[in-house]
GROMACS .gro file of C-alpha atoms in nm:
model
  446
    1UNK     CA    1  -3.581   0.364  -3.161
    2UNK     CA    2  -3.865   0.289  -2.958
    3UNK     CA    3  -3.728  -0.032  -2.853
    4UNK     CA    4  -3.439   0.090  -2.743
    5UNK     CA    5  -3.580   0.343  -2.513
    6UNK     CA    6  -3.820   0.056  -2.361
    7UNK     CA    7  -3.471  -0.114  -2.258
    8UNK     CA    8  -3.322   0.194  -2.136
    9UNK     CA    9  -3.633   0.218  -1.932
   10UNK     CA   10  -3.635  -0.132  -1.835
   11UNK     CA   11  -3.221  -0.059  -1.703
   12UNK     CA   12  -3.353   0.247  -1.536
   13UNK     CA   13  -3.631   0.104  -1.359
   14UNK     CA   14  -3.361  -0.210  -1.230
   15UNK     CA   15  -3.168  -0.014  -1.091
   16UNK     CA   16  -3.419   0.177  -0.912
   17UNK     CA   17  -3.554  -0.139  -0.783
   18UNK     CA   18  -3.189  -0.270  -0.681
   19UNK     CA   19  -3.095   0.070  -0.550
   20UNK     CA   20  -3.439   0.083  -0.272
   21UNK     CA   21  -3.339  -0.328  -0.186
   22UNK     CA   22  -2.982  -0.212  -0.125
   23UNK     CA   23  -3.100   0.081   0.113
   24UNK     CA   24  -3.311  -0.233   0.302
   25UNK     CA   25  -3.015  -0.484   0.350
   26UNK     CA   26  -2.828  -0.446   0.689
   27UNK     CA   27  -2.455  -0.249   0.623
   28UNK     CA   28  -2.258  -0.563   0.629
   29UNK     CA   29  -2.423  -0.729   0.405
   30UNK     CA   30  -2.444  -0.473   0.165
   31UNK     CA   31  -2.030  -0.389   0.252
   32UNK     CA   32  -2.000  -0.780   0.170
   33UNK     CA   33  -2.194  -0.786  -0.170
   34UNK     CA   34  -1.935  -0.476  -0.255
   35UNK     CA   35  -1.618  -0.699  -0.147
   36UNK     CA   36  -1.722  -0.990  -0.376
   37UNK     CA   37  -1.766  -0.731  -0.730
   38UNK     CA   38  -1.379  -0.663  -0.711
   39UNK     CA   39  -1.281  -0.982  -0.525
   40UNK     CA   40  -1.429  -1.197  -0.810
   41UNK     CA   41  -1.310  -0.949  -1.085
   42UNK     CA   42  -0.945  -1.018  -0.935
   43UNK     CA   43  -0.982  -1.392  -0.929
   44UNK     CA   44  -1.080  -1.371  -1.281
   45UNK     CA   45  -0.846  -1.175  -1.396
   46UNK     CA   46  -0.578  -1.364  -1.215
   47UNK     CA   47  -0.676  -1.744  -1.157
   48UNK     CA   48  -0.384  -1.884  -1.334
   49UNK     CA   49  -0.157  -1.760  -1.080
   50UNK     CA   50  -0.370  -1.930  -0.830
   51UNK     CA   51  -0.419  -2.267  -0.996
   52UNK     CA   52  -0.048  -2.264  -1.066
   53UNK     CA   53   0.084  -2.111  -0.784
   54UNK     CA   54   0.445  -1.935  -0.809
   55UNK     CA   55   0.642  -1.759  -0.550
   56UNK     CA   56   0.791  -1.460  -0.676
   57UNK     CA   57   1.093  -1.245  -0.625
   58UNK     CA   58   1.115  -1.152  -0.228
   59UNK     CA   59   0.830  -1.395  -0.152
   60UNK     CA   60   1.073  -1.661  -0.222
   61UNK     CA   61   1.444  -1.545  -0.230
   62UNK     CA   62   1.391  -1.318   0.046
   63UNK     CA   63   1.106  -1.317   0.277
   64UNK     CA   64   1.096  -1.711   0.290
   65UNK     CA   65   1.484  -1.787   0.269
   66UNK     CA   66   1.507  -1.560   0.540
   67UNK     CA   67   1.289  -1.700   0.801
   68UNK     CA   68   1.379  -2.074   0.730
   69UNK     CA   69   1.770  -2.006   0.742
   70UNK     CA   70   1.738  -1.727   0.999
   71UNK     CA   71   1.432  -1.802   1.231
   72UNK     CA   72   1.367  -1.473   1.440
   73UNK     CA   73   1.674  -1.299   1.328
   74UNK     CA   74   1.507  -1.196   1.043
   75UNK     CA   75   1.274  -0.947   1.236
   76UNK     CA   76   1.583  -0.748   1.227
   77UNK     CA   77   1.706  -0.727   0.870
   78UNK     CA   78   1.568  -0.387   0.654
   79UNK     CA   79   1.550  -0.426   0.282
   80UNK     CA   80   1.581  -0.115   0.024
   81UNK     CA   81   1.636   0.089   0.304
   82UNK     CA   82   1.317   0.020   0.512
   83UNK     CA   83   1.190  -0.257   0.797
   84UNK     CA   84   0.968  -0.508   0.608
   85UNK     CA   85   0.830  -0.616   0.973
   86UNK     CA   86   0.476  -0.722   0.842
   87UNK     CA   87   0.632  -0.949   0.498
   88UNK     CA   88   0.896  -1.075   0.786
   89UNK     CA   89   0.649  -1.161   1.028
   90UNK     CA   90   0.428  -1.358   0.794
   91UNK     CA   91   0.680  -1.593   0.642
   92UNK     CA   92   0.836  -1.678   1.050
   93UNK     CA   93   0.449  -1.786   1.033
   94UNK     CA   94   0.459  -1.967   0.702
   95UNK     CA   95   0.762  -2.216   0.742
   96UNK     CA   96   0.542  -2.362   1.013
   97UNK     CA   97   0.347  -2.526   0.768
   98UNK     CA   98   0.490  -2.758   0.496
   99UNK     CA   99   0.676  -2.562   0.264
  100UNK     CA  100   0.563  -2.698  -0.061
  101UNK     CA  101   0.230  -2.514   0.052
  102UNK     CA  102   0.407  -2.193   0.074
  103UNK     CA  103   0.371  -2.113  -0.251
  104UNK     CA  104  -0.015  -2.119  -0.249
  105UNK     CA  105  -0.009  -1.959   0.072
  106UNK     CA  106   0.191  -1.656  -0.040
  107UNK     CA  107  -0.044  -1.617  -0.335
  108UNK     CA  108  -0.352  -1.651  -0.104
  109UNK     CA  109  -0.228  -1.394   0.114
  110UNK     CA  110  -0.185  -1.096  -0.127
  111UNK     CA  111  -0.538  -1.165  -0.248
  112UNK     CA  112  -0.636  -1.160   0.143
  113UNK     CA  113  -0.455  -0.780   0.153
  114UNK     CA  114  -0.700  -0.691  -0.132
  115UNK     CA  115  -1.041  -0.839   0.015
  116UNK     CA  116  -0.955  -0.669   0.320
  117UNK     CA  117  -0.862  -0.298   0.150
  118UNK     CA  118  -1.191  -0.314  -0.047
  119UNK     CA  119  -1.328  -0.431   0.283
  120UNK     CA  120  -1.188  -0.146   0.482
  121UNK     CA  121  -1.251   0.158   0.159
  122UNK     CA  122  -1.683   0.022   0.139
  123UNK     CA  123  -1.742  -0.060   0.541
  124UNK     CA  124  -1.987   0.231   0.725
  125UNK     CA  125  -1.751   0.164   0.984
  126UNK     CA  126  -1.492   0.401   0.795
  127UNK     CA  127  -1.747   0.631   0.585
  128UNK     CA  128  -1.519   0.723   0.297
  129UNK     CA  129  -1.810   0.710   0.012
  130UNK     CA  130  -2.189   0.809   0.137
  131UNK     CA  131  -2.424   0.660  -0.081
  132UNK     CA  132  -2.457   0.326  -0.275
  133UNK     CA  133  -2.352   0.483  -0.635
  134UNK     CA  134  -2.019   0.586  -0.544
  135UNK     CA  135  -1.935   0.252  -0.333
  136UNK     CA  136  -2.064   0.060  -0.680
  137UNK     CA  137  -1.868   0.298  -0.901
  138UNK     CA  138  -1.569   0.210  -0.663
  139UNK     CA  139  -1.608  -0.157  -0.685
  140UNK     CA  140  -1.603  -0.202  -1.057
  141UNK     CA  141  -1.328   0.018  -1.098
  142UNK     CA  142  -1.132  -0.189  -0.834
  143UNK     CA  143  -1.190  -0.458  -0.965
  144UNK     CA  144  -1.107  -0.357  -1.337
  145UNK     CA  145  -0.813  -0.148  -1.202
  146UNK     CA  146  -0.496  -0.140  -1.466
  147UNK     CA  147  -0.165  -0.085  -1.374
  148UNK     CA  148  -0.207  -0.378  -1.146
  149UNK     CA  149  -0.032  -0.671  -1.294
  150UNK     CA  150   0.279  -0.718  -0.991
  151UNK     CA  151  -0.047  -0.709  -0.698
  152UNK     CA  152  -0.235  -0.987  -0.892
  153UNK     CA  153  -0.158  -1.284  -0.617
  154UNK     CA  154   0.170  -1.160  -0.512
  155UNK     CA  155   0.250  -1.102  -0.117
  156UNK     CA  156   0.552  -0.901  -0.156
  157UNK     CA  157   0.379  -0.618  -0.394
  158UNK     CA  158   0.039  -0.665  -0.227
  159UNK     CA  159   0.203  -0.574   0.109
  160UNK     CA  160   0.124  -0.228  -0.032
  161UNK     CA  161  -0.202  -0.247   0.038
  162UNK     CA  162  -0.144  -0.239   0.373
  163UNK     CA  163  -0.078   0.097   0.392
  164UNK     CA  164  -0.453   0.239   0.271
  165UNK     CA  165  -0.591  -0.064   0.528
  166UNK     CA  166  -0.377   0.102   0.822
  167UNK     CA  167  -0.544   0.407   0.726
  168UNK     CA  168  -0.890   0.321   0.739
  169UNK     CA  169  -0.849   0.179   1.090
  170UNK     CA  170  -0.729   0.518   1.232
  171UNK     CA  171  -1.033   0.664   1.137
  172UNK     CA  172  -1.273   0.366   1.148
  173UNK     CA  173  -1.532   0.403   1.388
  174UNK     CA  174  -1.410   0.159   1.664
  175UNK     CA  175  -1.582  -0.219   1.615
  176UNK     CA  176  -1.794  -0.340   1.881
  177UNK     CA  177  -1.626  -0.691   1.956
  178UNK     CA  178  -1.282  -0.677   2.151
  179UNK     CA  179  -1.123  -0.918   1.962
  180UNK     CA  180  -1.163  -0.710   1.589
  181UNK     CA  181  -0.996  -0.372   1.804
  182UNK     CA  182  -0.763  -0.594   1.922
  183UNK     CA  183  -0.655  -0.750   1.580
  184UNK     CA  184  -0.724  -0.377   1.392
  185UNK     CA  185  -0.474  -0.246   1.641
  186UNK     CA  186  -0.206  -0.490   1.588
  187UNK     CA  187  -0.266  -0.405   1.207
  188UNK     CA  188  -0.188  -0.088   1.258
  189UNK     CA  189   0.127  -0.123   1.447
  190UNK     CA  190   0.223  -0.348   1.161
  191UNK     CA  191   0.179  -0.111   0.888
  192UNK     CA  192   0.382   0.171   1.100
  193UNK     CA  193   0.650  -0.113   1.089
  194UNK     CA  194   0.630  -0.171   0.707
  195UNK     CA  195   0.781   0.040   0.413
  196UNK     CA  196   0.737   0.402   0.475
  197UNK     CA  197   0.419   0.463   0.619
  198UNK     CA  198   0.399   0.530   0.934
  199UNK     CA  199   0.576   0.852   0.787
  200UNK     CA  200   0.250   0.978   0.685
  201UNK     CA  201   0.064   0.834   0.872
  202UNK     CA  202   0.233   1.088   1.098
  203UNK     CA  203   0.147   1.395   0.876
  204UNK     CA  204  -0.230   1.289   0.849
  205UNK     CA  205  -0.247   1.224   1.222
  206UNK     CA  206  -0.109   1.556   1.333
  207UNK     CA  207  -0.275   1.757   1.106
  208UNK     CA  208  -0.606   1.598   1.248
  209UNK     CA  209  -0.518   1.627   1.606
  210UNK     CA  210  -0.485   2.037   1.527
  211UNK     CA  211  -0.776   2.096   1.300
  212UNK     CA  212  -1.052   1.831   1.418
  213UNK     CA  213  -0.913   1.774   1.813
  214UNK     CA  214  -0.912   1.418   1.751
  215UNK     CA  215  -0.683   1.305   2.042
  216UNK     CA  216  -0.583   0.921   1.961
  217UNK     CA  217  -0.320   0.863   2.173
  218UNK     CA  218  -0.268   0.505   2.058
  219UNK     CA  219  -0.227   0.594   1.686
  220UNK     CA  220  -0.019   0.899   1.692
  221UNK     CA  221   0.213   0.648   1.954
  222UNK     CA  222   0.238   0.456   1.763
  223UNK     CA  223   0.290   0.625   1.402
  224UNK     CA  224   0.567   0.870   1.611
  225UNK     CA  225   0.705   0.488   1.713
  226UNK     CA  226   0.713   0.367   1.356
  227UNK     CA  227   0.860   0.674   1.214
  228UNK     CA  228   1.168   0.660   1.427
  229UNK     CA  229   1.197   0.342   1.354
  230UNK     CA  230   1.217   0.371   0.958
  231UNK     CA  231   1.396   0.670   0.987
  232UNK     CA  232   1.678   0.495   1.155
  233UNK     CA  233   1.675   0.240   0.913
  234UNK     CA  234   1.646   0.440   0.603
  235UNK     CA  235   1.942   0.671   0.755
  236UNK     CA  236   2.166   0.370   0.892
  237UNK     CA  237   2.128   0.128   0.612
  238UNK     CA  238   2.361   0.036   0.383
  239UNK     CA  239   2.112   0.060   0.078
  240UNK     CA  240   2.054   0.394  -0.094
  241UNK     CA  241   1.791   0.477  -0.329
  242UNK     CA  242   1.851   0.661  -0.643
  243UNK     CA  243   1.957   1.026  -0.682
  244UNK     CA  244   1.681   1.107  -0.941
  245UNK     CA  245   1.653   1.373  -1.088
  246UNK     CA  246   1.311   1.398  -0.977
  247UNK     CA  247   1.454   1.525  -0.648
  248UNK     CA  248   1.560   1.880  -0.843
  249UNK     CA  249   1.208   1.906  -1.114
  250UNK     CA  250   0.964   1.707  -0.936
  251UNK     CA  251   0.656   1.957  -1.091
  252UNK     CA  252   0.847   2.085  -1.386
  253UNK     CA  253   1.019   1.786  -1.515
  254UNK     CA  254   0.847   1.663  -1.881
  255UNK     CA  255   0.950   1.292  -1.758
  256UNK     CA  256   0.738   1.343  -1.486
  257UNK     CA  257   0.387   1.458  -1.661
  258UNK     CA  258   0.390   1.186  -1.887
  259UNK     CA  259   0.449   0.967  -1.562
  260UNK     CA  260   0.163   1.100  -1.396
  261UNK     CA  261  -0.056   1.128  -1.756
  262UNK     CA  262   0.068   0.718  -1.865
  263UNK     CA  263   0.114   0.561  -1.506
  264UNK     CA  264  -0.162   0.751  -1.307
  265UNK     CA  265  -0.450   0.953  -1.503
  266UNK     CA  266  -0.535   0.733  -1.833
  267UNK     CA  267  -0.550   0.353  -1.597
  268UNK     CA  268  -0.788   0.565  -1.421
  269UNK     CA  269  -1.021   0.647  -1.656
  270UNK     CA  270  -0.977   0.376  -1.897
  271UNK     CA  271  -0.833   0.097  -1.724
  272UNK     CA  272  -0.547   0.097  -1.966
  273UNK     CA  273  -0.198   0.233  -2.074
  274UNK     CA  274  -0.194   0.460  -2.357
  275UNK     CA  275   0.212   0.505  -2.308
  276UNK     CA  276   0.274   0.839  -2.469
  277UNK     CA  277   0.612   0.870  -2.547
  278UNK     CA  278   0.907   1.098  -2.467
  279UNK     CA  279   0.971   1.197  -2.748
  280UNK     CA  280   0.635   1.366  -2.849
  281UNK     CA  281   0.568   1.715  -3.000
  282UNK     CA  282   0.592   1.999  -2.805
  283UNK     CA  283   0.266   2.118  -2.855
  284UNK     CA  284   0.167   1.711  -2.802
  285UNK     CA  285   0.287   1.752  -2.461
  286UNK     CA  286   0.158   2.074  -2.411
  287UNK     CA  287  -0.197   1.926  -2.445
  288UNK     CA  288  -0.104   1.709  -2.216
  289UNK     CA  289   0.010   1.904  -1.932
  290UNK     CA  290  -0.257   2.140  -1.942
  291UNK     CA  291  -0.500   1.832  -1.969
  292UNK     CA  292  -0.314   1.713  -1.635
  293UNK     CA  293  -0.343   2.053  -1.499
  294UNK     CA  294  -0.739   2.066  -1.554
  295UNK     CA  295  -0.814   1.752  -1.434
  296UNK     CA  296  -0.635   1.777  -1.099
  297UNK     CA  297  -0.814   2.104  -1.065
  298UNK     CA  298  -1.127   1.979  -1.126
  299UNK     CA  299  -1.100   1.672  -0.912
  300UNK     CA  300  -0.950   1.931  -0.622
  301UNK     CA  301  -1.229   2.102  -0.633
  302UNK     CA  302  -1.426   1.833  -0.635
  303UNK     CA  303  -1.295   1.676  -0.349
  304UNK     CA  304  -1.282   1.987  -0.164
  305UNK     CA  305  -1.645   2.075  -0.140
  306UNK     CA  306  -1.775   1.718  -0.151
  307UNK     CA  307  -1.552   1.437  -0.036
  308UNK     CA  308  -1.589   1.338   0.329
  309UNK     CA  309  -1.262   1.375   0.584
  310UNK     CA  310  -1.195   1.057   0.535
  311UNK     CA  311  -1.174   1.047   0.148
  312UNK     CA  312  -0.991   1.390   0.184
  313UNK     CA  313  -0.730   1.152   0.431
  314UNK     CA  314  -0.715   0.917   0.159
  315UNK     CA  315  -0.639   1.106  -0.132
  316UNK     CA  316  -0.369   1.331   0.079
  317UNK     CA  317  -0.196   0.978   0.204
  318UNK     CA  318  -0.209   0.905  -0.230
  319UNK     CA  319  -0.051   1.221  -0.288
  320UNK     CA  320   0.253   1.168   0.000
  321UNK     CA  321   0.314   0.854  -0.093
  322UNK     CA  322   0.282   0.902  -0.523
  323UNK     CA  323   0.525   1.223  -0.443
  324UNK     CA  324   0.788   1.016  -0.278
  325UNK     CA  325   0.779   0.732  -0.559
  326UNK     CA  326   0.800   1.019  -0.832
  327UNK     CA  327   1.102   1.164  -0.619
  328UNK     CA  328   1.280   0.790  -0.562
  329UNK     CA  329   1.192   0.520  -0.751
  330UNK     CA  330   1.340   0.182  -0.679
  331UNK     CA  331   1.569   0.133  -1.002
  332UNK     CA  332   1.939   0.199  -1.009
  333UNK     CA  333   2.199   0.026  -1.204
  334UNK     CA  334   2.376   0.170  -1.455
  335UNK     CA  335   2.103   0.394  -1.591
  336UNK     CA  336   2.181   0.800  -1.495
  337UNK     CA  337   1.893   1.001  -1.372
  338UNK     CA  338   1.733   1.105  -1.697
  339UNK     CA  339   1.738   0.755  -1.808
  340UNK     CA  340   1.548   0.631  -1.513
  341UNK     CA  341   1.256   0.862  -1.563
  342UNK     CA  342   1.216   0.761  -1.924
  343UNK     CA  343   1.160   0.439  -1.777
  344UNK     CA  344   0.917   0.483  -1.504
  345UNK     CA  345   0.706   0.695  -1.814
  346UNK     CA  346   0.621   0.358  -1.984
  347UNK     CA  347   0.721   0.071  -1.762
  348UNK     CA  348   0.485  -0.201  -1.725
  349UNK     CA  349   0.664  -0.300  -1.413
  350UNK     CA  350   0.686  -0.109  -1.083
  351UNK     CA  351   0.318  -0.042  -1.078
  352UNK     CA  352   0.315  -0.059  -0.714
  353UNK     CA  353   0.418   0.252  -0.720
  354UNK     CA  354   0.095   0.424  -0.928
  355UNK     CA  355  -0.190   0.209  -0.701
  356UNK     CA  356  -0.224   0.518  -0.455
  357UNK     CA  357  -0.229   0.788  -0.752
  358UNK     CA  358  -0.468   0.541  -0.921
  359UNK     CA  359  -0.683   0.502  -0.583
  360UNK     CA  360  -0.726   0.868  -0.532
  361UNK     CA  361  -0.813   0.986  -0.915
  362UNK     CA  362  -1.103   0.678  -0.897
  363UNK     CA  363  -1.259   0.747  -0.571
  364UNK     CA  364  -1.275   1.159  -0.661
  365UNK     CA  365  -1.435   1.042  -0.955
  366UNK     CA  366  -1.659   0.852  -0.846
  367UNK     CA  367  -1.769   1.162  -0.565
  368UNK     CA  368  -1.797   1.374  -0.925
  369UNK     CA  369  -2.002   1.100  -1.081
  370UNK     CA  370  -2.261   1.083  -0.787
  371UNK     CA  371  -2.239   1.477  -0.740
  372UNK     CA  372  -2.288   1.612  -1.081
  373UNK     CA  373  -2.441   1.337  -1.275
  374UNK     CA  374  -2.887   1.344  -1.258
  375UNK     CA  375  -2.965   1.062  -1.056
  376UNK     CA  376  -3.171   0.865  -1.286
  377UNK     CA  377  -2.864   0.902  -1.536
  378UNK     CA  378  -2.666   0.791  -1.340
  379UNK     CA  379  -2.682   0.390  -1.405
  380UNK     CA  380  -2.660   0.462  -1.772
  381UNK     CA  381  -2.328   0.659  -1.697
  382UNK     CA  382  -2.181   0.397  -1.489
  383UNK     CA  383  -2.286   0.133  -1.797
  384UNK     CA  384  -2.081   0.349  -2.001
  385UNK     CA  385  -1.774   0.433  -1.810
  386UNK     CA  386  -1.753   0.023  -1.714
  387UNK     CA  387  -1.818  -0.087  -2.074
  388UNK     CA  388  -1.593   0.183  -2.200
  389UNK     CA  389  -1.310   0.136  -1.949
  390UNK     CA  390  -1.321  -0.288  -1.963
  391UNK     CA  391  -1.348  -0.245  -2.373
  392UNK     CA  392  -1.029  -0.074  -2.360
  393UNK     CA  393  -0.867  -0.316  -2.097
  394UNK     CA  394  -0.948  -0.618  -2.365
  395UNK     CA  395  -0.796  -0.440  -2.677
  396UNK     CA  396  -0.494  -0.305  -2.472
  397UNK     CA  397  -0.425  -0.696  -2.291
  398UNK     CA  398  -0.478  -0.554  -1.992
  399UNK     CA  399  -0.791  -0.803  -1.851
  400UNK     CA  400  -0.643  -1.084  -1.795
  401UNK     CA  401  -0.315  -1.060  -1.642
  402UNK     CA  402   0.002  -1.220  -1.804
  403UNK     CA  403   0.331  -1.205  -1.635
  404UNK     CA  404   0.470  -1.457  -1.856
  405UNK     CA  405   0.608  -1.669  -1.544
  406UNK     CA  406   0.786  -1.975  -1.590
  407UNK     CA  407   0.614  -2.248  -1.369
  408UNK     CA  408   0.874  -2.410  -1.170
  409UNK     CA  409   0.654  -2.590  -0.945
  410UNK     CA  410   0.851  -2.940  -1.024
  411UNK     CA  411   1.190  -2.751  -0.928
  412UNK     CA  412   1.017  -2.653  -0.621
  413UNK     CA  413   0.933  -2.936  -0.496
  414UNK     CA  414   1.203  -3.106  -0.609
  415UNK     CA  415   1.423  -2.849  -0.424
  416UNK     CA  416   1.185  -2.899  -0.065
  417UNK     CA  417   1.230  -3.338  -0.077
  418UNK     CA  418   1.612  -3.245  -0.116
  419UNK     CA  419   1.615  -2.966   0.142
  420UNK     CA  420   1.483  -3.304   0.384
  421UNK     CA  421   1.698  -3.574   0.266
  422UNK     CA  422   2.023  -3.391   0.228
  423UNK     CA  423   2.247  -3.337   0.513
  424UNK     CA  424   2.277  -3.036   0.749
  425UNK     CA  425   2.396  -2.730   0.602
  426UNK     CA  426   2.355  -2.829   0.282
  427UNK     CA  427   2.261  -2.516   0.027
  428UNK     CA  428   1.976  -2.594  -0.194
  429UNK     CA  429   1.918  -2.379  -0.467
  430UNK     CA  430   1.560  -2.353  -0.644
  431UNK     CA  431   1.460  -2.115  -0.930
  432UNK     CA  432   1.188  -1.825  -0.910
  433UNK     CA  433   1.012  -1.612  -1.121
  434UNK     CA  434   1.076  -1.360  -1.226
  435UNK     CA  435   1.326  -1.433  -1.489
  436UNK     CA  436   1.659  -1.628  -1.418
  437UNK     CA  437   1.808  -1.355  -1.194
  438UNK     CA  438   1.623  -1.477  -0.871
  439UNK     CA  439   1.671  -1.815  -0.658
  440UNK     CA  440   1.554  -1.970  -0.346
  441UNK     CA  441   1.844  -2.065  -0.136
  442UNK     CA  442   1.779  -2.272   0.131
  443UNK     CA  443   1.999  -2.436   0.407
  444UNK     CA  444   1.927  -2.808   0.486
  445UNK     CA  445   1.864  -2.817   0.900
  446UNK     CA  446   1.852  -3.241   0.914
   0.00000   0.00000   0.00000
C-alpha cells in the first residue's frame, strides 16, 4: 500500500514538473509536441496502409479517373449531389506526377488533413481549449479516436476534415506572415466549395456577425458564395439522397438513439463500439435514452458556462452537420427507410458521418475534466480514462485498423505501363479496394 502511494506520488509530482516546463516552452512548440501525440497514434494505428499504399473508392475510380481522362473539366462535375472542388482540385494536381506514386500520395494527403485539424483545434492562434490539460486530454483522445477506420490514410473520407479546419481559420487570430493568410484564405474558399459546408459555415457566421459584431467581410463572402453554389448543385443535380425516415422522427425515432448512443456517445468515451441492438427491451432502451438525455444535458451545461466561443462554434458546426447525416445518410438501394436506419445503428462503415458528433462529445469532455476534476487529480484521471478507453479499443479490434483491403499494387502498376504502351483511347481497367464493385478506368492519351 505504501508503495503504491510513493508511485502515485512520484506520477503526481511528473506531471507537475512537465506541466510548469510546458507553461515555459514558446506556443508553437508546445502546439507542435500536441500535433505529434495524435499524429503518431494515427501512424500506428494505420502504417500498413502506408507501407502498402491502396487507393480507395473515389480516390481512384473517381477523383483520379476524372482528372486524367477529363483534365479541367472535372472542376465542373458534382458527386452525391454536392461540388467536390477541393478532392477535384487535388487530383488535376496529382496526375502531374507519375501516377504509380498516386497511390502513396493520396494516402499521404488524408494523413496531411489530420496533422493540420489537430494543428488548427491545439494552436493559441484559434483558442478553442485554455489550458494544457484539456489540449492533452484532446490529443490522446484524437489520437485513440474509434469510429475512424474509412479516415485512416484515405483522401476521399479525410476530405471531411476539412470542414472543422475551415472553421478554425474564420476565427483564428490572423497569422503574422502574408503568405500563411494567403494560403488560410484559399483554404477557406476551398472548404465553402466542398460537401456541404459552407452551409453552416453560413449559420455560424451570421449568428456571430449579430451577437459579437464581428464584421468579416471576406468569410461571410465567401460562405454566402459557397452556399449558392452547393445549393444549385444539390437542387440541379441529377443525384438524390435518400427519403429517410429520419426526415419525419429525427428526435423521436428509436433508430435514431441507438445511432447517436452506438455511433456517437460510447466511441467517445471508450474508444469503442458497444453496438446495442434494435431489437432490445423496452425498458433496455429506455435506459438508454434517458442516459442520452443526461449526458447531453450535462455536457450543455457544461459547455455553456465554460467552453470558449470558439469551442461553442465547434460543437454547434458538430451538431449541424451530425443533424443533417442523421436526416440523409448516403445509402439507398433497395433498402426502404426503416431498413436504412437499422443500418446506420451498427454499421462499421460510414463513420465519416459520426467524426463531428464524436469531436464535440470529446472536446466538452475534456472542458468537464479540467473544470470539475481537483487539479492534482487530474493526471491520475486522465491515466484512467486513456488506459480505460485504449483497453477497450484492444479487446473490441478497434486499435489497429483493419479494412481487410486487397493489395492490388501489381494490378496497378501493371494497369499504369499499359496505360503508356497501349494506343490512344485505349480503356484500361484496374481494380480498387474496396471490394470488387470499384475500378480505375483510365483512357490511354499516347
Amino acid at each position: 500500500m505504501l508503495k503504491m502511494e510513493i508511485n502515485l506520488i512520484k506520477i503526481r509530482t511528473m506531471y507537475s514538473k512537465y506541466n510548469r516546463y510546458l507553461h515555459k516552452i514558446p506556443n508553437n512548440f508546445k502546439t507542435i509536441g500536441l500535433v505529434i501525440i495524435p499524429s503518431i497514434l494515427y501512424l500506428i494505428r494505420g502504417w500498413q496502409y502506408i507501407r502498402t499504399p491502396q487507393l480507395y473508392a473515389e480516390d481512384g475510380a473517381l477523383w483520379l479517373a476524372d482528372a486524367y481522362n477529363k483534365g479541367w473539366r472535372t472542376l465542373f462535375s458534382p458527386y452525391n449531389g454536392f461540388a467536390h472542388t477541393t478532392e477535384r482540385l487535388f487530383a488535376l494536381l496529382v496526375i502531374m506526377f507519375p501516377l504509380k506514386f498516386a497511390p502513396l500520395i493520396f494516402n499521404l494527403a488524408g494523413y496531411g488533413l489530420f496533422i493540420l485539424m489537430c494543428y488548427y483545434l491545439f494552436s493559441s492562434r484559434v483558442k478553442i481549449f485554455t489550458n494544457n490539460f484539456q489540449k492533452l486530454f484532446m490529443a490522446l483522445s484524437l489520437g485513440l479516436i474509434a469510429n475512424f477506420i474509412e479516415f485512416i490514410f484515405n483522401f476521399s473520407t479525410s476530405i471531411f476534415l476539412i470542414g472543422v479546419i475551415g472553421l478554425c481559420i474564420y476565427f483564428a487570430k490572423p497569422a503574422n506572415n502574408t503568405v500563411i493568410r494567403l494560403v488560410e484564405k484559399i483554404l477557406f474558399i476551398l472548404a465553402c466549395l466542398t460537401l456541404p459546408f459552407a452551409w453552416f459555415y453560413l449559420v455560424i457566421i451570421l449568428f456571430d456577425w449579430i451577437w459579437r459584431k464581428q464584421y468579416k467581410i471576406f468569410y461571410i463572402v465567401v460562405s454566402i458564395f459557397g452556399s449558392i453554389v452547393q445549393l444549385y448543385v444539390y437542387l440541379f443535380s441529377d443525384y438524390s439522397r435518400t427519403n429517410s425516415v429520419h426526415t419525419r422522427i429525427l428526435l423521436t425515432s428509436k433508430y435514431t438513439v441507438l445511432e447517436i448512443f452506438n455511433q456517437i456517445i460510447t466511441p467517445a468515451l471508450r474508444f469503442a463500439q458497444i453496438n446495442i441492438g434494435v431489437n432490445i427491451p423496452l425498458y433496455q432502451f429506455l435506459i438508454i435514452f434517458i442516459f442520452c438525455v443526461l449526458l447531453g444535458l450535462v455536457l450543455l451545461s457544461v459547455l455553456i458556462k465554460h467552453g470558449t466561443i470558439q469551442l461553442k462554434y465547434l460543437v454547434l458546426f458538430s451538431v449541424l452537420f451530425t443533424m443533417a447525416a442523421l436526416k440523409n445518410p448516403l445509402v439507398g438501394g433497395n433498402l426502404n427507410s426503416v431498413n436504412i436506419l437499422k443500418l446506420m445503428d451498427t454499421t462499421e462503415l460510414g463513420n465519416r458521418y459520426f467524426f463531428y458528433g464524436i469531436l464535440g462529445v470529446t472536446a466538452v469532455l475534456a472542458i468537464a475534466a479540467s473544470t470539475y476534476i481537483n487539479k492534482k487529480a487530474r493526471i491520475y484521471f486522465l491515466l484512467l480514462y486513456i488506459s480505460f478507453g485504449l483497453l477497450t479499443s484492444v479487446v473490441a479490434g478497434e486499435l489497429i485498423i483493419n479494412k481487410n483491403f486487397s493489395n492490388y499494387s501489381a494490378s496497378y502498376i501493371n494497369g499504369i505501363k499499359n496505360l503508356n504502351r497501349t494506343k490512344q483511347g485505349t480503356l484500361i481497367t484496374i481494380p480498387e479496394n474496396p471490394g470488387t464493385t470499384w475500378f480505375i478506368k483510365l483512357y490511354a492519351k499516347k
